[in-house]
Short mmCIF file of C-alpha atoms in Angstrom, two decimals:
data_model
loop_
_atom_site.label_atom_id
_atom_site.label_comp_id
_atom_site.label_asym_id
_atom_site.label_seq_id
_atom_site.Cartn_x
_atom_site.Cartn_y
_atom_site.Cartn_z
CA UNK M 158 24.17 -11.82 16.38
CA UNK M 159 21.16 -14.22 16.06
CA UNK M 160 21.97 -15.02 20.06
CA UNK M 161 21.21 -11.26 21.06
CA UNK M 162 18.04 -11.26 19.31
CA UNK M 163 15.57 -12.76 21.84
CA UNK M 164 17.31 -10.81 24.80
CA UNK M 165 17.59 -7.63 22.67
CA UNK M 166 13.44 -7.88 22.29
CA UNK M 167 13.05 -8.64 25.70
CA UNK M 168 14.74 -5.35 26.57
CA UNK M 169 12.71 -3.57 24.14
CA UNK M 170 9.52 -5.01 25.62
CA UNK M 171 10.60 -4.25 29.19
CA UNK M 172 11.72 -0.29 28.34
CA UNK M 173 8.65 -0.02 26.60
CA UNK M 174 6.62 -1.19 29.64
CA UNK M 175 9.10 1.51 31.86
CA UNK M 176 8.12 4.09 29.42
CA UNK M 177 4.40 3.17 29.62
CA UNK M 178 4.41 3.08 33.87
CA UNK M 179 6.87 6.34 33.75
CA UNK M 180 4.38 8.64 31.58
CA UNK M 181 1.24 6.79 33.08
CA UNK M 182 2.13 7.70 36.54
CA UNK M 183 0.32 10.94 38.11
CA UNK M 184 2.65 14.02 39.12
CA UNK M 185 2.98 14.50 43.11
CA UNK M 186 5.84 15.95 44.63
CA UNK M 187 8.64 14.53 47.00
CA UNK M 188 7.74 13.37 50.24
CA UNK M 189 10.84 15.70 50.97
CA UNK M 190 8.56 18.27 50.26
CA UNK M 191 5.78 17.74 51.67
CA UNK M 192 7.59 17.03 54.61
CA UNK M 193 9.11 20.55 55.05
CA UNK M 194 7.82 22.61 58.05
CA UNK M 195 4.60 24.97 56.55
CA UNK M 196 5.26 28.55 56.98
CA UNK M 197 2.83 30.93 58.43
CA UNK M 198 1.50 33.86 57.52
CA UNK M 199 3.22 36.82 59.62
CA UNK M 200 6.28 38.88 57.90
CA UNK M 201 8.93 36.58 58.72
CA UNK M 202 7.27 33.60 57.52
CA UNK M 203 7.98 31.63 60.76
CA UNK M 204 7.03 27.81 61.10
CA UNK M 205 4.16 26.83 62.01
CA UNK M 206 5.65 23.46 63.59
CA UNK M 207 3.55 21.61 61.08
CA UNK M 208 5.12 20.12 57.91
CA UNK M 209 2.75 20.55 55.06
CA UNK M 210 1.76 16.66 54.89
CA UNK M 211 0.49 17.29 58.39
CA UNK M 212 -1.51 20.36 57.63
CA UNK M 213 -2.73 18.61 54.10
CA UNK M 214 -4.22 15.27 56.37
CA UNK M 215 -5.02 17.14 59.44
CA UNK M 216 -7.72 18.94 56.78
CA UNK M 217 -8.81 16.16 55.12
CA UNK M 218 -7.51 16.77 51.42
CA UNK M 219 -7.05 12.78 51.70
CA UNK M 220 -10.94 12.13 52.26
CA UNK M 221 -14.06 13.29 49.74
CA UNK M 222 -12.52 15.50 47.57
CA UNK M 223 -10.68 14.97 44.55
CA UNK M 224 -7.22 16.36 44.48
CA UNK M 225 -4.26 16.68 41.93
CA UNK M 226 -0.96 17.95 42.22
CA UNK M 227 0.74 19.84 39.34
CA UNK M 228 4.55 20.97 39.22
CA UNK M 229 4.54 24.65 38.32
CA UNK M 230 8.09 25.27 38.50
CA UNK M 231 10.79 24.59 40.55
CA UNK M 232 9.90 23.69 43.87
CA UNK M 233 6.63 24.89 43.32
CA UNK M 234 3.49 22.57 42.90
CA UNK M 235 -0.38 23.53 42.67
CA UNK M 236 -2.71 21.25 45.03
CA UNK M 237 -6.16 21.56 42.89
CA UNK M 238 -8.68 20.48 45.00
CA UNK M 239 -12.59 20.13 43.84
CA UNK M 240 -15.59 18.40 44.15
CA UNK M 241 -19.53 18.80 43.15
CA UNK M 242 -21.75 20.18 45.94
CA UNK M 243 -25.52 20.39 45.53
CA UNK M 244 -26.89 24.09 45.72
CA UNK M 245 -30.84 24.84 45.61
CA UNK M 246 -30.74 25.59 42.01
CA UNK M 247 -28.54 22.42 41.03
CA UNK M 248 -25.26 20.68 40.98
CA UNK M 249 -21.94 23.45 41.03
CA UNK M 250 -18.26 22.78 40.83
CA UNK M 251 -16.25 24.10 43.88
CA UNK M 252 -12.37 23.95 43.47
CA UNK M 253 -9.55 25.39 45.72
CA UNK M 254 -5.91 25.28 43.60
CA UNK M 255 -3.24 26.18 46.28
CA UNK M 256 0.35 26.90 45.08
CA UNK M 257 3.07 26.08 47.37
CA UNK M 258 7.24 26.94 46.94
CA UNK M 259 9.85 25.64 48.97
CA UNK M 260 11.77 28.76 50.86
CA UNK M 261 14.56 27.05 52.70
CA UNK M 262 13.62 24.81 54.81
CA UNK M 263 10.10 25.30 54.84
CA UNK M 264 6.98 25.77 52.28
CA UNK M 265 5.02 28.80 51.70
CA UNK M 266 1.96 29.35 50.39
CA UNK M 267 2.55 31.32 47.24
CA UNK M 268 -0.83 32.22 45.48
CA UNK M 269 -4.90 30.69 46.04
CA UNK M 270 -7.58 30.30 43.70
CA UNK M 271 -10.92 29.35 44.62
CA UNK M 272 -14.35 29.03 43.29
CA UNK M 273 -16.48 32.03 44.25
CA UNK M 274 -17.28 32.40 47.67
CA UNK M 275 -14.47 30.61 49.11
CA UNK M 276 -11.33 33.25 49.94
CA UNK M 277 -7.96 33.70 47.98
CA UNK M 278 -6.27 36.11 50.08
CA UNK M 279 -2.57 33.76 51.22
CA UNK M 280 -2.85 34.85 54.99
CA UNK M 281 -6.32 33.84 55.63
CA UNK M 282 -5.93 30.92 53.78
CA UNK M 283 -2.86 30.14 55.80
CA UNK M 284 -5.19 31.05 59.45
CA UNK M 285 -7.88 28.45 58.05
CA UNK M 286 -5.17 25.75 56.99
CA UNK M 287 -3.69 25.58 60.45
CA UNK M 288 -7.14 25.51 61.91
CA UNK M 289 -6.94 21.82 61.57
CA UNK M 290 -3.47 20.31 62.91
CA UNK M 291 -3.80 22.99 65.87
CA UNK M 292 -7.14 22.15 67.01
CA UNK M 293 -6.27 18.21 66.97
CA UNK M 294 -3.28 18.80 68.26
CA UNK M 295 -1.74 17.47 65.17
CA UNK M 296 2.11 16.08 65.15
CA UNK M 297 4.67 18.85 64.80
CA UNK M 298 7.78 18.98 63.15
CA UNK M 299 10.93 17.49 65.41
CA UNK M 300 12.19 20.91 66.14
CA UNK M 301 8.88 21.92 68.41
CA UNK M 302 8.97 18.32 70.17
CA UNK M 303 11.22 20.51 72.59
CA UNK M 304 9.95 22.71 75.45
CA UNK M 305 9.38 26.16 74.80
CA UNK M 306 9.33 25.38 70.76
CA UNK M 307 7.64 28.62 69.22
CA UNK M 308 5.42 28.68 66.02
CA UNK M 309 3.10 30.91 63.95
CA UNK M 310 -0.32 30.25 65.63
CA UNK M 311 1.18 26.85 67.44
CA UNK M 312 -0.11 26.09 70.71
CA UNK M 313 2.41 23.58 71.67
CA UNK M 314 0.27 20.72 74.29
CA UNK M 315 0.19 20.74 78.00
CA UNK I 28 16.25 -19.19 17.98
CA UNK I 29 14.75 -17.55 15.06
CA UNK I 30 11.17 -19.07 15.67
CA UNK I 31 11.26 -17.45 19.29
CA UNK I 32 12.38 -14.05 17.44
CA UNK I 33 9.69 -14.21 15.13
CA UNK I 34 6.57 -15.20 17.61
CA UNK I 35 8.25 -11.86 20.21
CA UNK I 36 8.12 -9.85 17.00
CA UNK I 37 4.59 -11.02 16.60
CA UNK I 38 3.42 -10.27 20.09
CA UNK I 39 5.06 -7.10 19.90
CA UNK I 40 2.91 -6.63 16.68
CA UNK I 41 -0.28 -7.79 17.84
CA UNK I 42 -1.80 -5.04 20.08
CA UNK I 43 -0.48 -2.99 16.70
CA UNK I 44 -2.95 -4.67 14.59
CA UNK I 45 -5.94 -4.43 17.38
CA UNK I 46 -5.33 -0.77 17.35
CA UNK I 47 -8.70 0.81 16.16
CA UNK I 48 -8.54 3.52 13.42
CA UNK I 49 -12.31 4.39 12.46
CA UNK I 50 -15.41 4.68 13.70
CA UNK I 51 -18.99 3.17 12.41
CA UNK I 52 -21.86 4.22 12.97
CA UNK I 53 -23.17 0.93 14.58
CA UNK I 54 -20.40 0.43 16.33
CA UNK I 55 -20.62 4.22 18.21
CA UNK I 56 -24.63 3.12 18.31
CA UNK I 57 -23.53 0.20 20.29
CA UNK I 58 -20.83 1.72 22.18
CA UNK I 59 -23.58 4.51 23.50
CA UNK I 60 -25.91 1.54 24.35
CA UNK I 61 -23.17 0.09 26.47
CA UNK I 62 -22.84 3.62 28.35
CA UNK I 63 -26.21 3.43 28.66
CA UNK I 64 -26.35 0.13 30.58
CA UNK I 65 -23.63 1.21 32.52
CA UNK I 66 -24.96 4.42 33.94
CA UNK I 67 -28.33 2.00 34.81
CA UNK I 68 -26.54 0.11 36.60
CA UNK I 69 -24.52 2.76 38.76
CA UNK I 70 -21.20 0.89 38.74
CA UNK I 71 -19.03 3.72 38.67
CA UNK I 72 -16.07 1.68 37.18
CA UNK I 73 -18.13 0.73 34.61
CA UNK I 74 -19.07 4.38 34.18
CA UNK I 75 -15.69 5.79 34.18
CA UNK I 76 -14.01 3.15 31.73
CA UNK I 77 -16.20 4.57 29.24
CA UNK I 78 -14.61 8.34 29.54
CA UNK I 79 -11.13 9.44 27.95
CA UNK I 80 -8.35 10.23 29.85
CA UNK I 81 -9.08 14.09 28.71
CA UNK I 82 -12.96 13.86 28.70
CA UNK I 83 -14.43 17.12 30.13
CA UNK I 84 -18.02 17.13 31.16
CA UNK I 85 -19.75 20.58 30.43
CA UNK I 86 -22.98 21.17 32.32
CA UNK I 87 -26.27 23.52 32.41
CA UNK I 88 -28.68 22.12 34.58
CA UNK I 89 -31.86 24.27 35.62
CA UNK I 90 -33.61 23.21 38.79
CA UNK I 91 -37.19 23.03 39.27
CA UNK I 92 -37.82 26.72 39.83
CA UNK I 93 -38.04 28.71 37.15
CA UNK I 94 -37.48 31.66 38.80
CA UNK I 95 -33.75 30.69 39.91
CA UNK I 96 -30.78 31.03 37.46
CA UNK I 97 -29.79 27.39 36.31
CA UNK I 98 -26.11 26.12 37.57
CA UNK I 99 -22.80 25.90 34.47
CA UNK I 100 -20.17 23.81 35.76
CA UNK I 101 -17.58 22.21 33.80
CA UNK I 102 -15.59 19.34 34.90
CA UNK I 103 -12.66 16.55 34.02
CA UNK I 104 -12.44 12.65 34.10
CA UNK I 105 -11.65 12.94 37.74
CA UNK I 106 -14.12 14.33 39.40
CA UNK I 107 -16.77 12.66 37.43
CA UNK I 108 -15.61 9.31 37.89
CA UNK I 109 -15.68 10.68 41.76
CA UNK I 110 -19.05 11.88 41.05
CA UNK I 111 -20.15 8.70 39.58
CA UNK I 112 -19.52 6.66 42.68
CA UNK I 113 -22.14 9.09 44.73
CA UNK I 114 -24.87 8.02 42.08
CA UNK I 115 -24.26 4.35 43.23
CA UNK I 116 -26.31 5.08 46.87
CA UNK I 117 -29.23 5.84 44.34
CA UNK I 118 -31.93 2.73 44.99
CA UNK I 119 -34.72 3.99 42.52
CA UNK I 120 -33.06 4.94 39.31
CA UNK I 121 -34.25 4.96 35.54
CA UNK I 122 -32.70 6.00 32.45
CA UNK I 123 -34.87 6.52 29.18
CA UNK I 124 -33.12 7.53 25.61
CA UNK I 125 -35.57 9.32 23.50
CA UNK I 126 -33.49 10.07 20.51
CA UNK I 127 -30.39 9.48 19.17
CA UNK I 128 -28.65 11.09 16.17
CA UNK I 129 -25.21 10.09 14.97
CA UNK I 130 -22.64 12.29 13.08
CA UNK I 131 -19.42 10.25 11.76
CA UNK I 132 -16.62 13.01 11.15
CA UNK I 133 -15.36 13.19 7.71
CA UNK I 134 -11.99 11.64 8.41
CA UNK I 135 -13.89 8.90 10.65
CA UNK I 136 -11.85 9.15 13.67
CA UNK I 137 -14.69 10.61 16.28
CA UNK I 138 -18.40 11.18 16.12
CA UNK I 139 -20.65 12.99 17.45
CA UNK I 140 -23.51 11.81 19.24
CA UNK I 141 -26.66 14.20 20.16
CA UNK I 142 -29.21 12.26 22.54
CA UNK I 143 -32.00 13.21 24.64
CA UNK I 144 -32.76 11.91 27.82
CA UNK I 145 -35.02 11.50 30.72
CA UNK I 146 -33.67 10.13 33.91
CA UNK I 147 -36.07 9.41 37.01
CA UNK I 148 -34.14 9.00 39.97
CA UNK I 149 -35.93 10.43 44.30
CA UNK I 150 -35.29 14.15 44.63
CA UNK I 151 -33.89 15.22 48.50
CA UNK I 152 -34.41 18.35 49.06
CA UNK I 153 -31.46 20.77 49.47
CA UNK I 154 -30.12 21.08 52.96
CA UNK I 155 -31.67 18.01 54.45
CA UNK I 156 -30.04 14.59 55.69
CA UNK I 157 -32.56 11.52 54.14
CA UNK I 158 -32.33 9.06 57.30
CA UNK I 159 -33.41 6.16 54.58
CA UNK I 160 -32.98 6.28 50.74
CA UNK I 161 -36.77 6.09 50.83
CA UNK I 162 -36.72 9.31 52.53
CA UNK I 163 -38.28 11.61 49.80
CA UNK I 164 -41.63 12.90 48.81
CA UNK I 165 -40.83 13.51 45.18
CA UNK I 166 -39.07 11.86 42.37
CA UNK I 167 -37.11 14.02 40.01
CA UNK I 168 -37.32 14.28 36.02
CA UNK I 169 -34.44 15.75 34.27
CA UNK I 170 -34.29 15.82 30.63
CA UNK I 171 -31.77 16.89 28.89
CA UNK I 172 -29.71 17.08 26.02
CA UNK I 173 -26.18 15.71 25.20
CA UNK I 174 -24.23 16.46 22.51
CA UNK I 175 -20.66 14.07 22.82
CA UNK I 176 -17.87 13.59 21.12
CA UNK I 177 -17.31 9.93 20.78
CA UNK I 178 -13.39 9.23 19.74
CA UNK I 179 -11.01 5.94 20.03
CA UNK I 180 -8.38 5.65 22.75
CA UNK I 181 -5.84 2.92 22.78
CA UNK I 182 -8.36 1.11 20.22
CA UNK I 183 -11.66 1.51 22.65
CA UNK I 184 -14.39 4.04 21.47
CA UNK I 185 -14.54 6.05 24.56
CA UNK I 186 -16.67 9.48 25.39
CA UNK I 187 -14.14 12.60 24.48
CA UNK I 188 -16.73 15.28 25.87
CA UNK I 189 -19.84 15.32 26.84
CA UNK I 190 -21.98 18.45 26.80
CA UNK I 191 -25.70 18.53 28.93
CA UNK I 192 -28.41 20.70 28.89
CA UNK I 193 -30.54 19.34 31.50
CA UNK I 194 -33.73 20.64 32.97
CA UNK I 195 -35.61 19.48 36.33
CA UNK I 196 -38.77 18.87 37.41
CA UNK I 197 -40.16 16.80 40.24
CA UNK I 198 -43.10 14.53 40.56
CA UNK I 199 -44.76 13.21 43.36
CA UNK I 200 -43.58 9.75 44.69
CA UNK I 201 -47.05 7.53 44.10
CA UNK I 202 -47.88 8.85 40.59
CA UNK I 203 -44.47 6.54 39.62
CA UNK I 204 -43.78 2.91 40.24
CA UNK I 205 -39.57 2.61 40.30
CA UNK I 206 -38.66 -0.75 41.35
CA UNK I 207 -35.56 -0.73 43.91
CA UNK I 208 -32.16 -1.90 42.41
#
């Protein structure tokens, strides 16, 4: 009995340390899901040949601003994006808090909400996201590698 | 065997017994001296160390003209510790503390700390790219007020919330001698 007591602390120490890195570590989801293809913004919710990843770096929500992801639900998880711009008067908070679901195979945008001034309606919030990976000709998704690939607003390169 | 058992007990005990319960006054006096000498300094490590995991910063700041409305924002840990790193391109910076009142709870676990300050730091004016940090005309003032909650986490004292009434006015460069830090 006396034998197990050194290892038997030892464990406790080390689950207490995978407790500690478990609850200390900041929600983001899969890279499954953030590599499915980003829907667009017409009826049928067709591809945009972008995964969301793609879209997310291609508009720079990896640079100045601060971001944090937050599960709200299943396959759903908010992007809250902010930062502190200078106006005339003094210094405001701007934030953008986009909610994205898995559909299938791909991710939608589900709901937007933004400081004032900035929009919240889904399809023109979809239009401005792909602004980005179209104009750099950004990546896409394997299945518009192929001649002739269609997507929502994609203008596959000559 | 048992001698190894008992000094692992004790280690495991240890950061038990370092665990801070209460707060003193001179220890929150010293604690807001500290954040003090950090936010001189512009370190925005040092800053952010000082903030709970929860802290919320709550703002009112009124710019120089009276005639506009002055700008609310309210913010978390985050994006002040991400704010804090933009004060570090700041060359001409100075902090004053004109008052200080403490207020130890009743079950001595946070306190609250009222403080007014005046902060000197160059003024740019809105819209325009400074080719030089010395590219200013005017320093800004802004005094203000902050009422914070001062609490312990994981046995530090640390800022819970921090609440600023701050109000601007600007100076012209000469009439102030800033040294460069």
């Amino acid at each position: 009995m006396r034998a197990l007591a050194g290892p038997a602390m030892l464990l406790v120490i080390a689950g207490g340390f995978a407790i500690y890195r478990g609850i200390s570590k900041e929600d983001a989801p899969s890279r499954d899901f953030l590599e499915l293809e980003f829907a667009g913004a017409n009826v049928e919710q067709s591809g945009s040949c972008y995964s969301l990843s793609t879209v997310l770096i291609a508009n720079g929500v990896f640079g100045g601003t601060t971001r944090t992801w937050k599960a709200a639900g299943d396959d759903t998880w908010t992007l809250g994006l902010e930062t502190v711009s200078q106006s005339y008067n003094g210094p405001v908070h701007e934030f953008q808090n986009f909610t994205f679901g898995k559909s299938g195979q791909r991710v939608r945008l589900k709901s937007v909400d933004a400081s004032k001034g900035r929009p919240t309606e889904i399809g023109k919030n979809i239009d401005l996201l792909l602004e980005a990976p179209n104009a750099r000709h950004s990546t896409p998704v394997e299945r518009c590698l192929e001649s002739g690939a269609t997507g929502y607003a994609y203008r596959a390169q000559k | 065997m048992r001698f190894m058992a008992a000094a692992m007990l004790l280690a495991l005990c240890l950061p038990l017994t370092a665990c801070k319960k209460e707060v003193t006054r001179q220890e929150v006096a010293a604690f807001v001296d500290k954040a003090d000498n950090a936010a001189r300094k512009r370190f925005a490590p040092g800053i952010c160390e000082l903030r709970g995991k929860d802290f919320r910063m709550k703002m009112k700041f009124q710019g120089h003209e009276p005639r506009m409305q002055p700008t609310e924002m309210e913010i978390g840990r985050k994006l002040y510790c991400a704010n804090a790193g933009s004060f570090a391109r700041i060359r001409q910076y100075r902090l004053e503390r004109k008052s200080m009142d403490i207020d130890i709870s009743t079950d001595r676990h946070t306190a609250r700390v009222t403080a007014d300050y005046v902060e000197t730091m160059p003024y740019y004016e809105f819209g325009t790219q400074p080719a030089t940090p010395d590219d200013f005309t005017h320093f800004q003032v802004v005094e203000s007020r902050d009422e914070s909650v001062v609490g312990i986490e994981d046995g530090d004292l640390v800022f819970l919330s921090t609440e600023a009434d701050a109000h601007q006015s600007l100076i012209r460069k000469g009439s102030v001698d800033i040294p460069y830090d």
